[in-house]
Coordinates of C-alpha atoms in Angstrom, one line a residue:
M1 CA 0.0 0.0 0.0
A2 CA 2.9 2.4 0.8
T3 CA 4.2 2.1 -2.8
D4 CA 0.7 2.7 -4.2
L5 CA 0.1 5.8 -2.1
A6 CA 3.5 7.2 -2.9
A7 CA 2.7 6.9 -6.6
A8 CA -0.6 8.7 -6.0
A9 CA 1.2 12.0 -5.2
P10 CA 4.7 11.9 -6.6
G11 CA 7.3 14.4 -5.8
T12 CA 9.6 15.7 -8.5
V13 CA 13.3 15.6 -8.9
S14 CA 13.4 19.4 -8.5
D15 CA 11.5 19.1 -5.2
R16 CA 14.1 16.8 -3.8
A17 CA 16.9 19.0 -5.0
R18 CA 15.2 22.1 -3.4
Y19 CA 14.8 20.4 0.0
D20 CA 18.3 19.0 -0.1
R21 CA 19.8 22.4 -0.9
A22 CA 17.7 24.2 1.6
T23 CA 18.7 21.9 4.5
A24 CA 22.2 21.1 3.5
H25 CA 23.5 23.0 6.6
L26 CA 21.3 21.0 8.9
E27 CA 21.7 17.5 10.4
A28 CA 19.1 14.9 9.7
P29 CA 16.7 13.6 11.0
L30 CA 14.8 16.9 10.5
A31 CA 11.3 18.0 9.5
V32 CA 10.3 20.7 7.0
V33 CA 7.1 22.5 5.9
D34 CA 7.2 23.8 2.4
L35 CA 5.5 27.2 2.7
D36 CA 4.5 27.4 -1.0
A37 CA 2.7 24.1 -0.7
F38 CA 1.2 25.1 2.7
D39 CA -0.1 28.4 1.3
A40 CA -1.5 26.7 -1.8
N41 CA -3.3 24.1 0.3
A42 CA -4.8 26.9 2.4
A43 CA -6.0 28.7 -0.6
D44 CA -7.6 25.6 -2.0
L45 CA -9.4 24.9 1.3
V46 CA -10.8 28.5 1.1
R47 CA -11.9 27.9 -2.4
R48 CA -13.6 24.6 -1.4
A49 CA -15.3 26.3 1.5
A50 CA -17.2 28.6 -0.8
G51 CA -17.4 31.6 1.5
K52 CA -17.9 29.8 4.8
P53 CA -15.2 30.3 7.4
I54 CA -12.8 27.5 8.2
R55 CA -11.9 26.7 11.8
V56 CA -8.4 25.3 12.0
A57 CA -7.9 22.0 13.7
S58 CA -4.9 22.5 15.9
K59 CA -4.2 18.8 16.4
S60 CA -3.3 18.7 12.7
V61 CA -0.9 21.6 12.8
R62 CA 0.7 21.6 16.3
C63 CA 2.8 24.6 15.6
R64 CA 1.8 28.0 17.0
A65 CA 3.6 29.9 14.2
L66 CA 1.8 28.1 11.5
L67 CA -1.5 28.5 13.3
E68 CA -0.9 32.2 13.3
R69 CA 0.1 32.1 9.6
V70 CA -3.1 30.4 8.4
L71 CA -5.4 32.4 10.7
A72 CA -4.0 35.6 9.1
M73 CA -5.3 34.5 5.7
D74 CA -8.8 35.4 4.6
G75 CA -11.3 32.6 4.9
F76 CA -9.9 31.1 8.2
A77 CA -11.4 32.0 11.6
G78 CA -11.0 30.3 15.0
I79 CA -9.2 27.2 16.3
M80 CA -10.5 23.8 17.0
S81 CA -8.3 22.5 19.9
Y82 CA -7.9 19.0 21.3
T83 CA -7.3 19.4 25.0
L84 CA -8.4 21.9 27.6
A85 CA -4.8 22.6 28.7
E86 CA -4.0 23.4 25.1
S87 CA -7.1 25.7 24.8
L88 CA -6.0 27.7 27.9
W89 CA -2.4 28.0 26.4
L90 CA -3.8 29.2 23.1
A91 CA -6.2 31.7 24.7
R92 CA -3.4 33.1 26.8
A93 CA -1.2 33.4 23.7
G94 CA -3.8 35.7 22.1
F95 CA -6.0 33.4 20.1
D96 CA -9.5 34.7 20.8
D97 CA -11.8 31.9 19.5
V98 CA -10.9 28.4 20.6
L99 CA -13.4 25.5 20.4
L100 CA -12.4 22.5 22.4
A101 CA -13.4 19.6 20.1
Y102 CA -13.3 16.8 22.7
P103 CA -14.7 16.4 26.3
S104 CA -12.2 17.0 29.0
A105 CA -11.8 15.5 32.5
D106 CA -9.0 17.9 33.4
R107 CA -10.2 19.3 36.8
A108 CA -7.2 21.6 37.2
A109 CA -7.8 23.2 33.8
Y110 CA -11.5 23.6 34.5
G111 CA -10.5 25.4 37.7
E112 CA -8.3 27.8 35.7
L113 CA -11.0 28.3 33.1
T114 CA -13.7 29.3 35.6
A115 CA -11.4 31.7 37.4
D116 CA -10.1 33.5 34.3
P117 CA -12.5 35.9 32.6
V118 CA -10.3 36.3 29.5
A119 CA -10.0 32.5 28.9
A120 CA -13.7 32.0 29.7
A121 CA -14.6 34.5 27.0
R122 CA -12.3 32.9 24.4
I123 CA -12.8 29.2 25.0
T124 CA -15.8 27.1 24.2
V125 CA -15.8 23.5 25.7
L126 CA -17.5 20.4 24.3
L127 CA -20.1 18.7 26.6
D128 CA -22.6 15.9 25.9
D129 CA -23.4 14.4 29.3
P130 CA -24.8 15.7 32.6
A131 CA -21.9 14.1 34.5
Q132 CA -19.6 16.4 32.6
L133 CA -21.5 19.4 34.1
D134 CA -21.0 17.9 37.5
L135 CA -17.3 17.5 36.9
V136 CA -16.9 21.2 35.8
D137 CA -18.8 22.5 38.9
A138 CA -16.8 20.3 41.2
A139 CA -13.6 21.8 39.8
R140 CA -14.8 25.5 39.8
R141 CA -12.5 28.0 41.3
G142 CA -14.4 31.1 40.0
P143 CA -17.7 32.5 38.8
E144 CA -17.0 32.6 35.1
V145 CA -19.7 31.3 32.8
V146 CA -18.6 28.3 30.7
R147 CA -19.4 28.5 27.0
V148 CA -20.7 25.2 25.9
C149 CA -20.8 23.4 22.5
L150 CA -22.9 20.3 22.1
E151 CA -21.8 17.4 19.9
L152 CA -24.1 15.5 17.6
D153 CA -23.5 11.9 16.8
T154 CA -23.1 11.8 13.0
A155 CA -22.7 8.0 12.4
L156 CA -24.8 6.4 9.8
Q157 CA -27.1 3.8 11.3
M158 CA -29.0 1.2 9.1
L159 CA -31.2 -1.8 9.7
G160 CA -32.8 -0.3 12.8
G161 CA -29.4 0.5 14.3
R162 CA -27.9 -2.9 13.9
V163 CA -25.4 -1.6 11.4
R164 CA -23.4 1.5 12.4
I165 CA -20.8 3.3 10.2
G166 CA -18.9 6.1 11.9
A167 CA -17.0 6.9 15.1
R168 CA -18.6 6.4 18.5
R169 CA -18.6 9.9 19.8
S170 CA -21.6 11.7 21.3
P171 CA -24.6 10.0 22.9
L172 CA -26.7 12.9 21.5
R173 CA -28.3 11.8 18.2
T174 CA -31.8 13.1 17.7
P175 CA -33.2 16.6 17.7
D176 CA -35.1 15.9 20.9
A177 CA -32.1 14.5 22.7
V178 CA -29.9 17.4 21.7
A179 CA -32.6 19.9 22.8
A180 CA -33.2 18.2 26.1
F181 CA -29.5 18.3 27.0
A182 CA -29.3 22.0 25.9
E183 CA -32.2 22.8 28.1
L184 CA -30.4 21.2 31.0
V185 CA -27.3 23.2 30.3
Q186 CA -29.2 26.5 29.9
T187 CA -31.0 26.1 33.2
R188 CA -27.8 25.2 35.1
P189 CA -26.1 28.3 36.6
G190 CA -22.6 29.0 35.2
F191 CA -23.2 27.5 31.7
T192 CA -24.5 28.7 28.4
V193 CA -24.9 26.9 25.0
V194 CA -23.4 28.7 22.1
G195 CA -22.7 26.1 19.5
L196 CA -23.1 22.7 17.9
M197 CA -20.4 20.5 16.5
A198 CA -21.1 17.5 14.2
Y199 CA -18.0 15.9 12.8
E200 CA -18.8 13.3 10.0
G201 CA -15.5 11.4 10.2
H202 CA -16.8 8.5 8.1
I203 CA -17.1 11.1 5.3
A204 CA -14.4 13.6 6.0
G205 CA -11.7 11.1 7.2
V206 CA -12.2 8.2 4.9
G207 CA -10.8 8.4 1.4
D208 CA -13.0 7.2 -1.4
R209 CA -10.2 6.3 -3.8
V210 CA -8.2 3.5 -2.3
A211 CA -5.2 2.6 -4.5
G212 CA -5.6 -0.8 -6.1
R213 CA -9.0 -1.4 -4.5
P214 CA -11.7 -0.3 -7.0
L215 CA -14.5 -2.3 -5.4
R216 CA -13.7 -1.0 -1.9
S217 CA -13.6 2.5 -3.3
A218 CA -17.0 2.1 -5.0
A219 CA -18.5 0.8 -1.7
I220 CA -17.1 3.7 0.2
R221 CA -18.5 6.2 -2.3
L222 CA -21.9 4.5 -2.0
M223 CA -21.8 4.6 1.8
Q224 CA -20.8 8.2 1.8
T225 CA -23.5 9.3 -0.6
R226 CA -26.1 7.7 1.7
A227 CA -24.4 9.1 4.8
R228 CA -24.3 12.7 3.5
A229 CA -28.0 12.7 2.6
E230 CA -29.0 11.2 6.0
L231 CA -26.8 13.6 8.0
A232 CA -27.8 16.7 6.1
E233 CA -31.5 16.1 6.9
R234 CA -30.9 15.2 10.5
R235 CA -28.4 18.0 11.2
A236 CA -30.8 20.5 9.8
A237 CA -33.6 19.2 12.0
V238 CA -31.3 19.3 15.1
V239 CA -30.3 22.8 14.4
R240 CA -33.9 24.0 14.0
R241 CA -34.8 22.4 17.3
L242 CA -31.7 23.6 19.1
R243 CA -32.3 27.2 18.0
Q244 CA -35.6 27.1 19.9
V245 CA -33.6 26.5 23.1
A246 CA -30.3 28.4 22.6
D247 CA -28.9 31.4 20.7
L248 CA -26.3 29.5 18.6
E249 CA -23.2 31.4 17.5
F250 CA -22.0 28.6 15.2
V251 CA -22.7 25.2 13.8
N252 CA -19.5 23.4 13.0
G253 CA -19.1 20.4 10.8
G254 CA -16.9 18.5 8.4
G255 CA -13.2 18.1 7.9
T256 CA -10.6 18.3 5.1
G257 CA -12.2 15.4 3.2
S258 CA -15.7 16.7 3.2
V259 CA -15.4 20.5 2.9
E260 CA -17.6 20.8 -0.3
S261 CA -20.5 18.7 0.9
T262 CA -20.5 20.1 4.5
V263 CA -20.5 23.8 3.5
A264 CA -23.4 23.0 1.1
E265 CA -25.7 22.4 4.0
P266 CA -27.5 25.7 5.0
A267 CA -27.6 24.6 8.6
V268 CA -23.8 24.6 8.8
T269 CA -22.1 28.0 9.5
E270 CA -18.5 26.9 9.5
V271 CA -16.3 23.9 8.6
A272 CA -13.3 22.5 10.3
A273 CA -10.0 21.6 8.6
G274 CA -6.4 21.1 9.4
S275 CA -4.8 18.1 7.7
G276 CA -5.4 19.7 4.4
L277 CA -2.7 22.2 5.1
Y278 CA 0.0 19.6 5.4
V279 CA -1.6 16.9 3.2
P280 CA -0.2 13.7 4.8
R281 CA -0.3 10.4 2.9
L282 CA -3.8 9.4 4.0
F283 CA -5.2 12.3 2.0
D284 CA -4.0 10.9 -1.3
N285 CA -7.2 8.8 -1.3
Y286 CA -9.9 11.3 -2.2
T287 CA -11.5 12.1 -5.5
S288 CA -12.8 15.5 -4.5
F289 CA -9.5 17.3 -4.1
R290 CA -5.8 17.1 -4.6
G291 CA -3.3 18.8 -2.3
R292 CA 0.4 19.3 -2.3
P293 CA 2.5 17.5 0.3
A294 CA 3.8 20.3 2.6
A295 CA 5.1 18.6 5.7
L296 CA 8.0 16.1 5.3
F297 CA 10.8 14.6 7.3
A298 CA 14.2 13.4 6.2
Q299 CA 16.3 10.5 7.4
P300 CA 20.0 10.1 6.4
V301 CA 21.3 7.0 4.5
V302 CA 23.6 5.2 6.9
R303 CA 24.2 1.9 5.1
R304 CA 24.3 0.3 1.6
P305 CA 23.8 -3.4 2.3
G306 CA 23.7 -4.4 -1.3
V307 CA 22.4 -3.7 -4.8
G308 CA 19.0 -2.0 -4.8
V309 CA 18.9 -1.4 -1.0
V310 CA 19.9 1.4 1.4
T311 CA 19.3 1.7 5.1
V312 CA 18.2 5.0 6.7
L313 CA 18.3 5.9 10.3
G314 CA 14.9 5.0 11.9
G315 CA 11.7 6.6 10.7
G316 CA 9.3 4.1 12.3
Y317 CA 6.8 6.8 13.2
P318 CA 3.4 5.0 13.1
A319 CA 0.2 7.0 13.1
S320 CA -2.7 6.5 15.5
G321 CA -5.7 4.4 14.5
A322 CA -6.3 0.8 13.6
A323 CA -2.8 -0.8 13.0
G324 CA -2.0 -1.5 9.4
P325 CA 0.4 -0.6 6.5
D326 CA -1.5 2.7 5.9
R327 CA -0.4 4.0 9.4
S328 CA 3.3 4.0 8.4
P329 CA 5.1 6.9 6.8
V330 CA 5.8 6.5 3.1
P331 CA 9.2 7.1 1.4
Y332 CA 8.6 10.0 -0.9
L333 CA 11.8 11.4 -2.4
P334 CA 13.6 10.1 -4.3
A335 CA 10.7 8.4 -6.0
G336 CA 10.5 4.6 -6.3
L337 CA 11.7 3.5 -2.9
R338 CA 9.7 1.0 -0.8
Y339 CA 10.0 -0.8 2.5
D340 CA 11.5 -4.2 2.9
P341 CA 8.3 -6.2 3.6
Q342 CA 10.1 -8.3 6.2
E343 CA 11.2 -5.2 8.2
G344 CA 9.0 -2.2 7.4
A345 CA 9.7 1.2 9.0
G346 CA 12.2 0.5 11.9
E347 CA 12.8 2.0 15.3
V348 CA 16.6 2.4 14.6
Q349 CA 17.1 1.4 11.0
T350 CA 14.9 1.2 8.0
P351 CA 15.9 -0.7 4.8
L352 CA 14.5 0.7 1.6
L353 CA 14.4 -1.2 -1.7
G354 CA 14.3 0.0 -5.3
A355 CA 16.4 1.1 -8.2
A356 CA 16.7 4.6 -6.8
A357 CA 18.6 3.1 -3.9
D358 CA 21.7 2.6 -6.1
D359 CA 22.0 6.4 -6.7
L360 CA 22.1 7.2 -2.9
L361 CA 25.3 7.6 -1.1
I362 CA 26.1 7.5 2.7
G363 CA 24.8 10.7 4.2
D364 CA 22.2 11.4 1.4
R365 CA 18.7 12.0 2.5
V366 CA 15.4 10.2 2.0
W367 CA 12.3 12.3 2.4
F368 CA 9.2 10.8 3.9
R369 CA 5.6 11.8 4.4
H370 CA 3.8 10.9 7.6
A371 CA 0.5 9.1 7.5
K372 CA -1.2 11.8 9.5
A373 CA -0.7 15.5 9.8
G374 CA 0.1 16.9 13.2
E375 CA 1.4 13.6 14.6
L376 CA 4.7 14.3 12.8
C377 CA 5.2 17.1 15.3
E378 CA 5.3 14.6 18.2
R379 CA 8.7 13.5 16.8
F380 CA 10.3 16.8 16.1
A381 CA 10.8 19.8 18.3
E382 CA 11.1 22.2 15.4
L383 CA 10.0 22.7 11.8
H384 CA 12.2 24.2 9.2
L385 CA 10.1 26.4 7.0
V386 CA 11.2 26.2 3.4
R387 CA 10.5 28.6 0.5
G388 CA 12.0 27.7 -2.8
D389 CA 15.4 26.3 -1.9
E390 CA 16.0 28.2 1.3
V391 CA 15.0 27.7 5.0
V392 CA 13.4 31.1 5.8
D393 CA 12.6 30.3 9.4
T394 CA 12.8 27.6 12.0
V395 CA 9.9 27.5 14.5
P396 CA 9.0 25.3 17.4
T397 CA 6.4 22.6 17.4
Y398 CA 4.2 22.0 20.4
R399 CA 6.8 19.5 21.5
G400 CA 9.5 22.2 21.2
E401 CA 7.5 24.5 23.3
G402 CA 7.3 21.9 26.0
L403 CA 3.6 21.2 25.3
T404 CA 2.3 17.7 24.5
F405 CA -1.3 17.8 25.7
L406 CA -1.7 14.1 25.0

């Protein structure tokens, strides 16, 4: 699968030469973001969003400088964060619209939120269960009102619920269930409902063009067509019912893989995206858009064991999710390299096979793409920002700022 995905989005000889020249003064392993590709991907997301604002998913970027860069562009507004501690850090760094996309059990952070009027005004937290309200109140250290976003379960259910396609997220599925919980929140002192989030991961996060798998690809497209229709009708009904209970500031939906279909729904006021800025390997599998790989990492060649094989230093950086070949990074430049099927991507050394191996010398670099976007930043403390064939800046990742938030 790695070879097929690499072929789906080939780099060029000139790209490799640019990256090698730009980073010649740096020691590998290292990670870069190609700013021309990053900016082009951002512009394409704005085009696809057709006038609706894009909330940037911070977990897919994990670099404050690049969050600031993209939010300075027209068409982007607000951050979708992934922990409450990160949300507080972002709010105190000056980001004024932070939506926490996942429930938190961080009592200390809730204590800080309820005691900090600036953070409380800038951060919206995700809740979907009365027990979460109790947890927040037990952690309170101040009187600040907590801004609340409810989450709608978007999974496609068929055969009376016996078949489910989609992530198991919120327990709130129907208009009445969402409205009933909203009424509970609204009548509880210290809380106010301001938004709804409905992330259709089975559409936005599942590519519909799986390399070498035409029947599977067709089945995914069929499922997604049905899921989009069902969700559009249900999301609209939920929003109508919820607006009878709360004054909604936003209705958030979608992700990089579903921007066009999500923004087409009148009930949705904004779309979320983040991975589409870096375009990791899992985003080669979509028919609706094509991005430019922007985030890469390089490993040095340390051995030449034989004809048609080189060994690079490590690179076994698996992505989260169900284990499988699609969770490994993919050799990208020079083109034509593949993993040894007996070894794969290694902790300390990674053999790579292919005719291109014979042109590589000890110390040369092989450029890789991670399977996911922001998870690359768990491995590197800094990103070298490349424009053309120069490193124009070096900026810390969350890891480099001492922030993991895992």
